[in-house]
PDB file of C-alpha atoms (C1' of nucleotides) in Angstrom:
ATOM      1  CA  MET I   1       0.009  -0.059   0.061  1.00 57.00           C
ATOM      2  CA  THR I   2       1.227   3.448  -0.641  1.00 54.00           C
ATOM      3  CA  GLU I   3       0.103   6.031   1.934  1.00 60.00           C
ATOM      4  CA  GLN I   4      -2.340   7.315  -0.625  1.00 82.00           C
ATOM      5  CA  ASN I   5      -4.075   4.293  -2.251  1.00 93.00           C
ATOM      6  CA  ILE I   6      -5.385   1.011  -1.231  1.00 97.00           C
ATOM      7  CA  LYS I   7      -6.106  -1.740  -3.826  1.00 98.00           C
ATOM      8  CA  VAL I   8      -8.623  -4.425  -3.287  1.00 98.00           C
ATOM      9  CA  VAL I   9      -8.794  -7.651  -5.544  1.00 99.00           C
ATOM     10  CA  SER I  10     -11.749  -9.939  -5.767  1.00 99.00           C
ATOM     11  CA  TRP I  11     -11.150 -13.479  -7.258  1.00 98.00           C
ATOM     12  CA  ASN I  12     -13.085 -16.625  -7.405  1.00 98.00           C
ATOM     13  CA  ILE I  13      -9.954 -18.854  -7.037  1.00 98.00           C
ATOM     14  CA  ASN I  14     -11.855 -22.234  -7.485  1.00 98.00           C
ATOM     15  CA  SER I  15      -9.691 -24.033  -4.929  1.00 98.00           C
ATOM     16  CA  ILE I  16      -7.083 -22.127  -2.984  1.00 98.00           C
ATOM     17  CA  ARG I  17      -4.847 -25.170  -2.466  1.00 98.00           C
ATOM     18  CA  ILE I  18      -4.289 -25.892  -6.147  1.00 98.00           C
ATOM     19  CA  ARG I  19      -3.842 -22.278  -7.147  1.00 98.00           C
ATOM     20  CA  LEU I  20      -1.425 -20.925  -4.556  1.00 98.00           C
ATOM     21  CA  GLU I  21       1.177 -20.250  -7.214  1.00 98.00           C
ATOM     22  CA  GLN I  22      -1.329 -18.246  -9.253  1.00 98.00           C
ATOM     23  CA  LEU I  23      -2.343 -16.306  -6.213  1.00 98.00           C
ATOM     24  CA  LYS I  24       1.504 -15.532  -5.874  1.00 98.00           C
ATOM     25  CA  LYS I  25       1.608 -14.327  -9.410  1.00 98.00           C
ATOM     26  CA  ILE I  26      -1.323 -12.118  -8.959  1.00 98.00           C
ATOM     27  CA  VAL I  27       0.315 -10.560  -5.868  1.00 98.00           C
ATOM     28  CA  THR I  28       3.401  -9.917  -8.014  1.00 98.00           C
ATOM     29  CA  GLU I  29       1.503  -8.433 -10.975  1.00 98.00           C
ATOM     30  CA  LEU I  30      -1.289  -6.449  -9.187  1.00 98.00           C
ATOM     31  CA  ASN I  31       0.304  -5.756  -5.807  1.00 98.00           C
ATOM     32  CA  PRO I  32      -2.994  -5.702  -3.808  1.00 98.00           C
ATOM     33  CA  ASP I  33      -3.358  -4.676  -0.356  1.00 98.00           C
ATOM     34  CA  ILE I  34      -6.369  -6.844   0.258  1.00 98.00           C
ATOM     35  CA  ILE I  35      -7.553  -9.843  -1.606  1.00 99.00           C
ATOM     36  CA  CYS I  36     -11.253 -11.378  -1.314  1.00 99.00           C
ATOM     37  CA  LEU I  37     -11.461 -14.973  -2.457  1.00 98.00           C
ATOM     38  CA  GLN I  38     -14.289 -16.994  -3.218  1.00 98.00           C
ATOM     39  CA  GLU I  39     -14.785 -20.779  -3.704  1.00 98.00           C
ATOM     40  CA  THR I  40     -11.656 -21.602  -1.591  1.00 98.00           C
ATOM     41  CA  LYS I  41     -12.963 -25.280  -1.225  1.00 98.00           C
ATOM     42  CA  CYS I  42     -11.119 -25.664   1.837  1.00 97.00           C
ATOM     43  CA  GLU I  43     -11.926 -26.444   5.455  1.00 97.00           C
ATOM     44  CA  ASN I  44     -10.776 -24.021   8.043  1.00 97.00           C
ATOM     45  CA  ASP I  45      -8.088 -26.275   9.556  1.00 96.00           C
ATOM     46  CA  LYS I  46      -6.786 -27.085   5.999  1.00 97.00           C
ATOM     47  CA  PHE I  47      -6.422 -23.328   5.007  1.00 98.00           C
ATOM     48  CA  PRO I  48      -2.946 -22.608   3.843  1.00 98.00           C
ATOM     49  CA  LEU I  49      -2.511 -19.851   6.468  1.00 98.00           C
ATOM     50  CA  ALA I  50       1.312 -19.889   6.469  1.00 98.00           C
ATOM     51  CA  SER I  51       1.643 -19.633   2.692  1.00 98.00           C
ATOM     52  CA  VAL I  52      -0.799 -16.683   2.514  1.00 98.00           C
ATOM     53  CA  GLN I  53       1.212 -14.996   5.293  1.00 98.00           C
ATOM     54  CA  GLU I  54       4.397 -15.565   3.524  1.00 98.00           C
ATOM     55  CA  LEU I  55       2.849 -13.671   0.477  1.00 98.00           C
ATOM     56  CA  GLY I  56       2.654 -10.705   2.744  1.00 98.00           C
ATOM     57  CA  TYR I  57      -0.809 -11.013   3.955  1.00 98.00           C
ATOM     58  CA  LYS I  58      -0.571 -11.120   7.783  1.00 98.00           C
ATOM     59  CA  TYR I  59      -4.169 -10.600   8.562  1.00 98.00           C
ATOM     60  CA  VAL I  60      -6.547 -13.341   7.400  1.00 98.00           C
ATOM     61  CA  ALA I  61     -10.248 -13.988   7.808  1.00 98.00           C
ATOM     62  CA  HIS I  62     -11.630 -17.114   6.329  1.00 98.00           C
ATOM     63  CA  ARG I  63     -14.544 -19.496   6.459  1.00 98.00           C
ATOM     64  CA  GLY I  64     -14.540 -22.710   4.532  1.00 97.00           C
ATOM     65  CA  GLN I  65     -16.116 -26.157   4.199  1.00 94.00           C
ATOM     66  CA  ALA I  66     -15.012 -29.314   2.601  1.00 92.00           C
ATOM     67  CA  SER I  67     -15.302 -29.645  -1.196  1.00 95.00           C
ATOM     68  CA  TYR I  68     -17.558 -26.675  -1.860  1.00 96.00           C
ATOM     69  CA  ASN I  69     -17.790 -22.905  -1.366  1.00 97.00           C
ATOM     70  CA  GLY I  70     -15.675 -20.999   1.131  1.00 98.00           C
ATOM     71  CA  VAL I  71     -14.589 -17.300   1.360  1.00 98.00           C
ATOM     72  CA  ALA I  72     -11.549 -15.590   2.581  1.00 98.00           C
ATOM     73  CA  ILE I  73     -10.214 -11.958   3.136  1.00 98.00           C
ATOM     74  CA  ILE I  74      -6.413 -11.732   3.262  1.00 98.00           C
ATOM     75  CA  SER I  75      -4.945  -8.346   3.976  1.00 98.00           C
ATOM     76  CA  ARG I  76      -1.711  -6.399   4.533  1.00 98.00           C
ATOM     77  CA  VAL I  77      -3.727  -3.841   6.403  1.00 97.00           C
ATOM     78  CA  GLN I  78      -4.961  -4.620   9.867  1.00 97.00           C
ATOM     79  CA  PHE I  79      -8.771  -5.073  10.240  1.00 97.00           C
ATOM     80  CA  LYS I  80     -10.438  -4.504  13.662  1.00 95.00           C
ATOM     81  CA  GLU I  81     -13.421  -6.770  13.190  1.00 97.00           C
ATOM     82  CA  ILE I  82     -14.519  -9.809  11.212  1.00 98.00           C
ATOM     83  CA  ILE I  83     -18.158 -10.024  10.249  1.00 98.00           C
ATOM     84  CA  GLU I  84     -19.538 -13.506   9.820  1.00 97.00           C
ATOM     85  CA  LYS I  85     -23.102 -14.416   8.818  1.00 97.00           C
ATOM     86  CA  ASP I  86     -24.824 -17.535   7.634  1.00 98.00           C
ATOM     87  CA  PHE I  87     -27.497 -17.031   4.929  1.00 98.00           C
ATOM     88  CA  CYS I  88     -30.645 -19.108   4.378  1.00 98.00           C
ATOM     89  CA  GLY I  89     -29.995 -21.002   7.531  1.00 97.00           C
ATOM     90  CA  LYS I  90     -27.012 -22.812   5.951  1.00 97.00           C
ATOM     91  CA  SER I  91     -23.409 -22.894   7.247  1.00 95.00           C
ATOM     92  CA  ASP I  92     -22.088 -23.014   3.696  1.00 96.00           C
ATOM     93  CA  CYS I  93     -19.581 -20.184   4.005  1.00 98.00           C
ATOM     94  CA  ARG I  94     -20.877 -17.755   1.351  1.00 98.00           C
ATOM     95  CA  TYR I  95     -20.089 -14.563   3.207  1.00 98.00           C
ATOM     96  CA  ILE I  96     -17.286 -12.857   5.238  1.00 98.00           C
ATOM     97  CA  GLY I  97     -16.862  -9.211   6.028  1.00 98.00           C
ATOM     98  CA  THR I  98     -14.049  -7.151   7.694  1.00 98.00           C
ATOM     99  CA  GLU I  99     -13.999  -3.655   9.090  1.00 97.00           C
ATOM    100  CA  PHE I 100     -10.946  -1.460   8.674  1.00 97.00           C
ATOM    101  CA  ASN I 101     -10.047   2.007   9.907  1.00 95.00           C
ATOM    102  CA  LEU I 102      -8.640   3.972   7.050  1.00 92.00           C
ATOM    103  CA  GLY I 103      -7.502   7.495   6.300  1.00 87.00           C
ATOM    104  CA  THR I 104      -6.052  10.109   8.477  1.00 85.00           C
ATOM    105  CA  LYS I 105      -9.260  10.214  10.600  1.00 86.00           C
ATOM    106  CA  LYS I 106      -9.234   6.397  10.771  1.00 90.00           C
ATOM    107  CA  LYS I 107     -12.760   6.185   9.422  1.00 91.00           C
ATOM    108  CA  SER I 108     -14.426   2.806   9.415  1.00 94.00           C
ATOM    109  CA  VAL I 109     -14.546   1.139   6.018  1.00 97.00           C
ATOM    110  CA  LYS I 110     -16.426  -2.133   5.695  1.00 98.00           C
ATOM    111  CA  LEU I 111     -15.594  -4.687   3.189  1.00 98.00           C
ATOM    112  CA  HIS I 112     -18.182  -7.452   2.291  1.00 98.00           C
ATOM    113  CA  ASN I 113     -17.220 -10.479   0.399  1.00 98.00           C
ATOM    114  CA  PHE I 114     -19.991 -12.685  -1.119  1.00 98.00           C
ATOM    115  CA  TYR I 115     -20.284 -15.907  -2.902  1.00 98.00           C
ATOM    116  CA  VAL I 116     -23.771 -16.059  -4.197  1.00 98.00           C
ATOM    117  CA  PRO I 117     -25.170 -19.653  -4.956  1.00 98.00           C
ATOM    118  CA  ALA I 118     -24.796 -20.479  -8.696  1.00 98.00           C
ATOM    119  CA  GLY I 119     -28.412 -21.724  -8.716  1.00 98.00           C
ATOM    120  CA  GLY I 120     -28.123 -24.979 -10.717  1.00 98.00           C
ATOM    121  CA  ASP I 121     -29.292 -25.373 -14.286  1.00 97.00           C
ATOM    122  CA  GLU I 122     -33.106 -25.112 -14.381  1.00 97.00           C
ATOM    123  CA  PRO I 123     -34.398 -21.494 -13.765  1.00 98.00           C
ATOM    124  CA  ASP I 124     -37.575 -22.737 -11.971  1.00 97.00           C
ATOM    125  CA  ILE I 125     -37.991 -22.647  -8.145  1.00 97.00           C
ATOM    126  CA  ASN I 126     -40.543 -25.354  -8.260  1.00 97.00           C
ATOM    127  CA  LYS I 127     -38.341 -27.877 -10.015  1.00 96.00           C
ATOM    128  CA  ASN I 128     -34.918 -26.787  -8.766  1.00 97.00           C
ATOM    129  CA  PRO I 129     -34.269 -26.096  -5.045  1.00 97.00           C
ATOM    130  CA  LYS I 130     -30.764 -24.585  -6.060  1.00 98.00           C
ATOM    131  CA  PHE I 131     -32.484 -21.809  -7.906  1.00 98.00           C
ATOM    132  CA  LYS I 132     -34.861 -21.196  -5.088  1.00 98.00           C
ATOM    133  CA  HIS I 133     -31.757 -21.000  -2.749  1.00 98.00           C
ATOM    134  CA  LYS I 134     -30.221 -18.468  -5.056  1.00 98.00           C
ATOM    135  CA  LEU I 135     -33.328 -16.058  -4.959  1.00 98.00           C
ATOM    136  CA  ASP I 136     -33.674 -16.602  -1.194  1.00 98.00           C
ATOM    137  CA  PHE I 137     -30.046 -15.732  -0.748  1.00 98.00           C
ATOM    138  CA  LEU I 138     -30.518 -12.568  -2.726  1.00 98.00           C
ATOM    139  CA  ASP I 139     -33.398 -11.493  -0.619  1.00 98.00           C
ATOM    140  CA  GLU I 140     -31.405 -12.049   2.529  1.00 98.00           C
ATOM    141  CA  MET I 141     -28.378 -10.290   1.012  1.00 98.00           C
ATOM    142  CA  TYR I 142     -30.710  -7.245   0.406  1.00 98.00           C
ATOM    143  CA  GLN I 143     -31.655  -7.191   4.064  1.00 98.00           C
ATOM    144  CA  HIS I 144     -28.094  -7.723   5.292  1.00 98.00           C
ATOM    145  CA  MET I 145     -26.746  -4.906   3.270  1.00 98.00           C
ATOM    146  CA  LYS I 146     -29.645  -2.613   4.337  1.00 98.00           C
ATOM    147  CA  ALA I 147     -28.674  -3.315   7.987  1.00 97.00           C
ATOM    148  CA  GLN I 148     -25.037  -2.821   7.228  1.00 97.00           C
ATOM    149  CA  ILE I 149     -25.315   0.596   5.633  1.00 96.00           C
ATOM    150  CA  ALA I 150     -27.568   2.016   8.334  1.00 93.00           C
ATOM    151  CA  ASP I 151     -24.315   3.087  10.156  1.00 83.00           C
ATOM    152  CA  ASP I 152     -23.620   5.493   7.351  1.00 80.00           C
ATOM    153  CA  GLN I 153     -20.067   4.428   6.955  1.00 94.00           C
ATOM    154  CA  TYR I 154     -18.055   3.488   3.868  1.00 97.00           C
ATOM    155  CA  HIS I 155     -18.794   0.183   2.346  1.00 98.00           C
ATOM    156  CA  VAL I 156     -17.111  -1.948  -0.423  1.00 98.00           C
ATOM    157  CA  ILE I 157     -19.022  -4.967  -1.639  1.00 99.00           C
ATOM    158  CA  VAL I 158     -17.295  -7.527  -3.763  1.00 99.00           C
ATOM    159  CA  GLY I 159     -17.688 -11.081  -4.867  1.00 98.00           C
ATOM    160  CA  ASP I 160     -18.769 -13.745  -7.227  1.00 98.00           C
ATOM    161  CA  MET I 161     -22.493 -12.821  -7.505  1.00 98.00           C
ATOM    162  CA  ASN I 162     -23.090 -15.423 -10.117  1.00 98.00           C
ATOM    163  CA  ILE I 163     -25.451 -12.899 -11.963  1.00 98.00           C
ATOM    164  CA  ALA I 164     -24.764 -10.891 -15.079  1.00 98.00           C
ATOM    165  CA  PRO I 165     -27.305  -8.144 -14.639  1.00 98.00           C
ATOM    166  CA  HIS I 166     -26.925  -6.049 -17.764  1.00 98.00           C
ATOM    167  CA  VAL I 167     -27.562  -6.822 -21.385  1.00 98.00           C
ATOM    168  CA  ASN I 168     -23.814  -6.399 -22.192  1.00 98.00           C
ATOM    169  CA  ASP I 169     -22.697  -8.377 -19.232  1.00 98.00           C
ATOM    170  CA  VAL I 170     -23.177 -11.434 -21.393  1.00 98.00           C
ATOM    171  CA  TRP I 171     -22.064 -12.442 -24.917  1.00 98.00           C
ATOM    172  CA  SER I 172     -25.593 -12.786 -26.081  1.00 98.00           C
ATOM    173  CA  HIS I 173     -28.483 -11.417 -24.184  1.00 98.00           C
ATOM    174  CA  ARG I 174     -30.895 -13.217 -26.477  1.00 97.00           C
ATOM    175  CA  GLN I 175     -29.296 -16.679 -26.061  1.00 97.00           C
ATOM    176  CA  LEU I 176     -28.810 -16.433 -22.337  1.00 98.00           C
ATOM    177  CA  MET I 177     -32.053 -14.737 -21.184  1.00 97.00           C
ATOM    178  CA  ASN I 178     -33.371 -18.224 -20.007  1.00 97.00           C
ATOM    179  CA  VAL I 179     -30.042 -19.352 -18.645  1.00 98.00           C
ATOM    180  CA  VAL I 180     -29.325 -19.283 -14.988  1.00 98.00           C
ATOM    181  CA  SER I 181     -27.160 -16.167 -14.190  1.00 98.00           C
ATOM    182  CA  HIS I 182     -29.026 -13.901 -16.714  1.00 98.00           C
ATOM    183  CA  THR I 183     -32.762 -14.606 -16.210  1.00 98.00           C
ATOM    184  CA  GLU I 184     -35.002 -11.624 -15.498  1.00 98.00           C
ATOM    185  CA  VAL I 185     -35.874 -12.522 -11.899  1.00 98.00           C
ATOM    186  CA  GLU I 186     -32.208 -12.802 -10.995  1.00 98.00           C
ATOM    187  CA  ARG I 187     -31.137  -9.573 -12.805  1.00 98.00           C
ATOM    188  CA  SER I 188     -33.863  -7.542 -11.170  1.00 98.00           C
ATOM    189  CA  LYS I 189     -33.133  -8.896  -7.730  1.00 98.00           C
ATOM    190  CA  LEU I 190     -29.414  -8.047  -8.026  1.00 98.00           C
ATOM    191  CA  LEU I 191     -30.126  -4.642  -9.619  1.00 98.00           C
ATOM    192  CA  GLU I 192     -32.473  -3.974  -6.750  1.00 98.00           C
ATOM    193  CA  ILE I 193     -29.837  -4.615  -4.170  1.00 98.00           C
ATOM    194  CA  ILE I 194     -27.548  -2.156  -6.106  1.00 98.00           C
ATOM    195  CA  SER I 195     -30.185   0.519  -6.812  1.00 98.00           C
ATOM    196  CA  LYS I 196     -32.261   0.574  -3.592  1.00 98.00           C
ATOM    197  CA  HIS I 197     -29.063   0.847  -1.454  1.00 98.00           C
ATOM    198  CA  ASN I 198     -27.648   3.481  -3.910  1.00 98.00           C
ATOM    199  CA  PHE I 199     -24.521   1.375  -4.604  1.00 98.00           C
ATOM    200  CA  CYS I 200     -22.196   2.160  -7.554  1.00 98.00           C
ATOM    201  CA  ASP I 201     -21.627  -0.924  -9.648  1.00 98.00           C
ATOM    202  CA  VAL I 202     -18.089   0.026 -10.424  1.00 98.00           C
ATOM    203  CA  LEU I 203     -17.279  -2.172 -13.445  1.00 98.00           C
ATOM    204  CA  ARG I 204     -20.457  -1.193 -15.245  1.00 98.00           C
ATOM    205  CA  TYR I 205     -20.405   2.461 -14.179  1.00 98.00           C
ATOM    206  CA  TYR I 206     -17.080   3.094 -15.755  1.00 98.00           C
ATOM    207  CA  ALA I 207     -17.783   1.200 -19.028  1.00 98.00           C
ATOM    208  CA  GLU I 208     -19.685   2.353 -22.029  1.00 98.00           C
ATOM    209  CA  GLU I 209     -23.287   1.174 -21.979  1.00 96.00           C
ATOM    210  CA  ASP I 210     -22.842  -0.888 -25.122  1.00 97.00           C
ATOM    211  CA  GLU I 211     -19.457  -2.149 -23.925  1.00 98.00           C
ATOM    212  CA  LYS I 212     -19.185  -5.950 -23.186  1.00 98.00           C
ATOM    213  CA  VAL I 213     -17.650  -6.502 -19.698  1.00 98.00           C
ATOM    214  CA  TYR I 214     -16.856  -9.981 -18.674  1.00 98.00           C
ATOM    215  CA  SER I 215     -15.053 -11.570 -15.745  1.00 98.00           C
ATOM    216  CA  TRP I 216     -15.814 -15.342 -16.326  1.00 98.00           C
ATOM    217  CA  TRP I 217     -15.406 -17.627 -19.290  1.00 98.00           C
ATOM    218  CA  SER I 218     -16.657 -21.275 -19.145  1.00 98.00           C
ATOM    219  CA  TYR I 219     -14.197 -24.062 -18.929  1.00 98.00           C
ATOM    220  CA  ARG I 220     -16.413 -25.855 -21.616  1.00 96.00           C
ATOM    221  CA  ASN I 221     -15.142 -23.630 -24.507  1.00 95.00           C
ATOM    222  CA  ARG I 222     -12.251 -25.122 -26.366  1.00 93.00           C
ATOM    223  CA  ASP I 223     -10.736 -21.650 -26.832  1.00 96.00           C
ATOM    224  CA  TRP I 224     -12.197 -19.101 -24.364  1.00 97.00           C
ATOM    225  CA  LYS I 225     -10.509 -16.153 -26.070  1.00 97.00           C
ATOM    226  CA  LYS I 226     -11.561 -17.072 -29.556  1.00 96.00           C
ATOM    227  CA  SER I 227     -15.232 -17.753 -28.758  1.00 96.00           C
ATOM    228  CA  ASN I 228     -15.183 -15.021 -26.067  1.00 98.00           C
ATOM    229  CA  ARG I 229     -18.604 -16.256 -24.666  1.00 98.00           C
ATOM    230  CA  GLY I 230     -17.979 -14.454 -21.376  1.00 98.00           C
ATOM    231  CA  ARG I 231     -20.265 -13.133 -18.511  1.00 98.00           C
ATOM    232  CA  ARG I 232     -19.756 -10.547 -15.909  1.00 98.00           C
ATOM    233  CA  LEU I 233     -20.400 -12.587 -12.781  1.00 98.00           C
ATOM    234  CA  ASP I 234     -18.026 -10.876 -10.484  1.00 98.00           C
ATOM    235  CA  HIS I 235     -18.691  -7.487  -9.113  1.00 99.00           C
ATOM    236  CA  ILE I 236     -17.417  -4.486  -7.097  1.00 99.00           C
ATOM    237  CA  TRP I 237     -19.877  -2.148  -5.586  1.00 99.00           C
ATOM    238  CA  ILE I 238     -19.103   0.982  -3.445  1.00 98.00           C
ATOM    239  CA  THR I 239     -21.255   3.259  -1.483  1.00 98.00           C
ATOM    240  CA  GLN I 240     -21.748   6.697  -2.955  1.00 97.00           C
ATOM    241  CA  ASN I 241     -19.492   8.329  -0.374  1.00 96.00           C
ATOM    242  CA  LEU I 242     -16.615   6.347  -1.868  1.00 97.00           C
ATOM    243  CA  LEU I 243     -17.197   7.384  -5.395  1.00 97.00           C
ATOM    244  CA  GLU I 244     -15.057  10.580  -4.928  1.00 96.00           C
ATOM    245  CA  HIS I 245     -12.255   8.355  -3.599  1.00 97.00           C
ATOM    246  CA  TYR I 246     -12.396   6.082  -6.721  1.00 98.00           C
ATOM    247  CA  ASN I 247      -8.948   6.016  -8.355  1.00 97.00           C
ATOM    248  CA  ASP I 248      -8.836   3.080 -10.669  1.00 98.00           C
ATOM    249  CA  HIS I 249     -10.218  -0.393 -11.558  1.00 98.00           C
ATOM    250  CA  TYR I 250      -9.000  -3.402 -13.498  1.00 98.00           C
ATOM    251  CA  ILE I 251     -10.075  -6.833 -14.920  1.00 98.00           C
ATOM    252  CA  TYR I 252      -7.115  -8.996 -14.926  1.00 98.00           C
ATOM    253  CA  GLN I 253      -8.050 -10.955 -18.082  1.00 98.00           C
ATOM    254  CA  THR I 254      -4.562 -12.289 -18.484  1.00 98.00           C
ATOM    255  CA  ALA I 255      -5.241 -14.704 -15.599  1.00 98.00           C
ATOM    256  CA  ARG I 256      -7.592 -16.775 -17.758  1.00 98.00           C
ATOM    257  CA  ASP I 257      -4.530 -17.851 -19.761  1.00 98.00           C
ATOM    258  CA  PHE I 258      -2.576 -19.107 -16.700  1.00 98.00           C
ATOM    259  CA  GLU I 259      -1.816 -22.792 -16.743  1.00 97.00           C
ATOM    260  CA  ARG I 260      -4.779 -24.628 -15.175  1.00 97.00           C
ATOM    261  CA  PRO I 261      -6.717 -21.347 -14.672  1.00 98.00           C
ATOM    262  CA  SER I 262      -9.694 -20.491 -12.655  1.00 98.00           C
ATOM    263  CA  ASP I 263     -12.802 -19.907 -14.813  1.00 98.00           C
ATOM    264  CA  HIS I 264     -13.004 -16.428 -13.139  1.00 98.00           C
ATOM    265  CA  VAL I 265     -10.390 -13.744 -13.364  1.00 98.00           C
ATOM    266  CA  PRO I 266      -9.445 -11.293 -10.625  1.00 98.00           C
ATOM    267  CA  ILE I 267     -11.080  -7.924 -10.630  1.00 98.00           C
ATOM    268  CA  SER I 268      -9.739  -4.938  -8.711  1.00 98.00           C
ATOM    269  CA  ILE I 269     -10.523  -1.439  -7.419  1.00 98.00           C
ATOM    270  CA  THR I 270      -8.074   1.177  -6.150  1.00 98.00           C
ATOM    271  CA  LEU I 271      -9.334   3.817  -3.763  1.00 98.00           C
ATOM    272  CA  GLN I 272      -7.615   6.977  -2.512  1.00 96.00           C
ATOM    273  CA  VAL I 273      -8.009   6.636   1.202  1.00 88.00           C
ATOM    274  CA  SER I 274      -5.680   9.295   2.455  1.00 83.00           C
ATOM    275  CA  ASN I 275      -8.432  11.956   2.128  1.00 82.00           C
ATOM    276  CA  ILE I 276     -11.180   9.940   3.606  1.00 84.00           C
ATOM    277  CA  THR I 277     -12.489  12.042   6.488  1.00 77.00           C
TER     278      THR I 277
ATOM    279  C1'  DA N   1     -30.620 -29.146 -29.782  1.00 72.49           C
ATOM    280  C1'  DT N   2     -26.705 -30.856 -27.331  1.00 72.49           C
ATOM    281  C1'  DG N   3     -22.339 -31.074 -25.288  1.00 72.49           C
ATOM    282  C1'  DG N   4     -18.623 -29.112 -24.049  1.00 72.49           C
ATOM    283  C1'  DT N   5     -14.309 -28.837 -18.744  1.00 72.49           C
ATOM    284  C1'  DT N   6     -12.842 -28.519 -14.024  1.00 72.49           C
ATOM    285  C1'  DG N   7     -12.207 -29.502  -8.792  1.00 72.49           C
ATOM    286  C1'  DT N   8     -13.075 -32.292  -5.002  1.00 72.49           C
ATOM    287  C1'  DT N   9     -12.898 -36.759  -4.037  1.00 72.49           C
ATOM    288  C1'  DT N  10     -13.064 -41.469  -5.873  1.00 72.49           C
ATOM    289  C1'  DA N  11     -18.710 -41.883  -8.276  1.00 72.49           C
ATOM    290  C1'  DA N  12     -20.970 -38.340  -7.897  1.00 72.49           C
ATOM    291  C1'  DC N  13     -21.811 -33.523  -7.474  1.00 72.49           C
ATOM    292  C1'  DA N  14     -21.446 -28.775  -8.285  1.00 72.49           C
ATOM    293  C1'  DA N  15     -20.046 -25.065 -11.102  1.00 72.49           C
TER     294       DA N  15
END
DNA sequence: ATGGTTGTTTAACAA
């Protein structure tokens, strides 16, 4: 971290244990102060804490379960509190938050890291309980963030939301409108969380309206770059009071070409925190 | 219209 800026990366790592070398590369290339990870697929006692700390991230908050899900926030900057919450009555480790004190006045900035359920294949709550879980999760996410922002502090919300809300967040709106991640009901629920809480959807806000923005490319395409059938499933949202502190953002598309890559690429935001008062 | 791949864990399951 410079004294001026703080860089936060969000990445669905799809197993932290097999991609530690890639995490190291991302640290070298992007030099983030804080990294939010999803799909760590790693139980708490198997979390590679020492390796992460050797990369320079002394402060670690993580919640994981075997085989599936799991989230982590690793940081060079000390946080003063960890926020843990279960959603939908399940202990499936899809959320973790941390509270920092930043800027000259040591103002509270809360960072929220989400891994929204993918929702299965069939976009019908009567046939597919995983899709119902996804919609229920979004409702609870709405309420959780409503309670969180009641303190009128600074909030950064990141994660794999598993929803591409805008028409140009997918390679073909027409072909994906009945595909889970881009159905009307999911898109409107996600957009409602953003708009009703007055968040800024950073990656879309700083793009042209007709510009395609992707963070994920399926493993099931032979050549992801050639077919370029991407979706913007990963998000960074900030409260309006942080918009004036926005410095930069980045989608690290190069990571999709790593050897044995995750299907998601890291996204980042840089905030100028020195003048937070 | 269908199938395509990956990770965890070892036959499915989830993404």
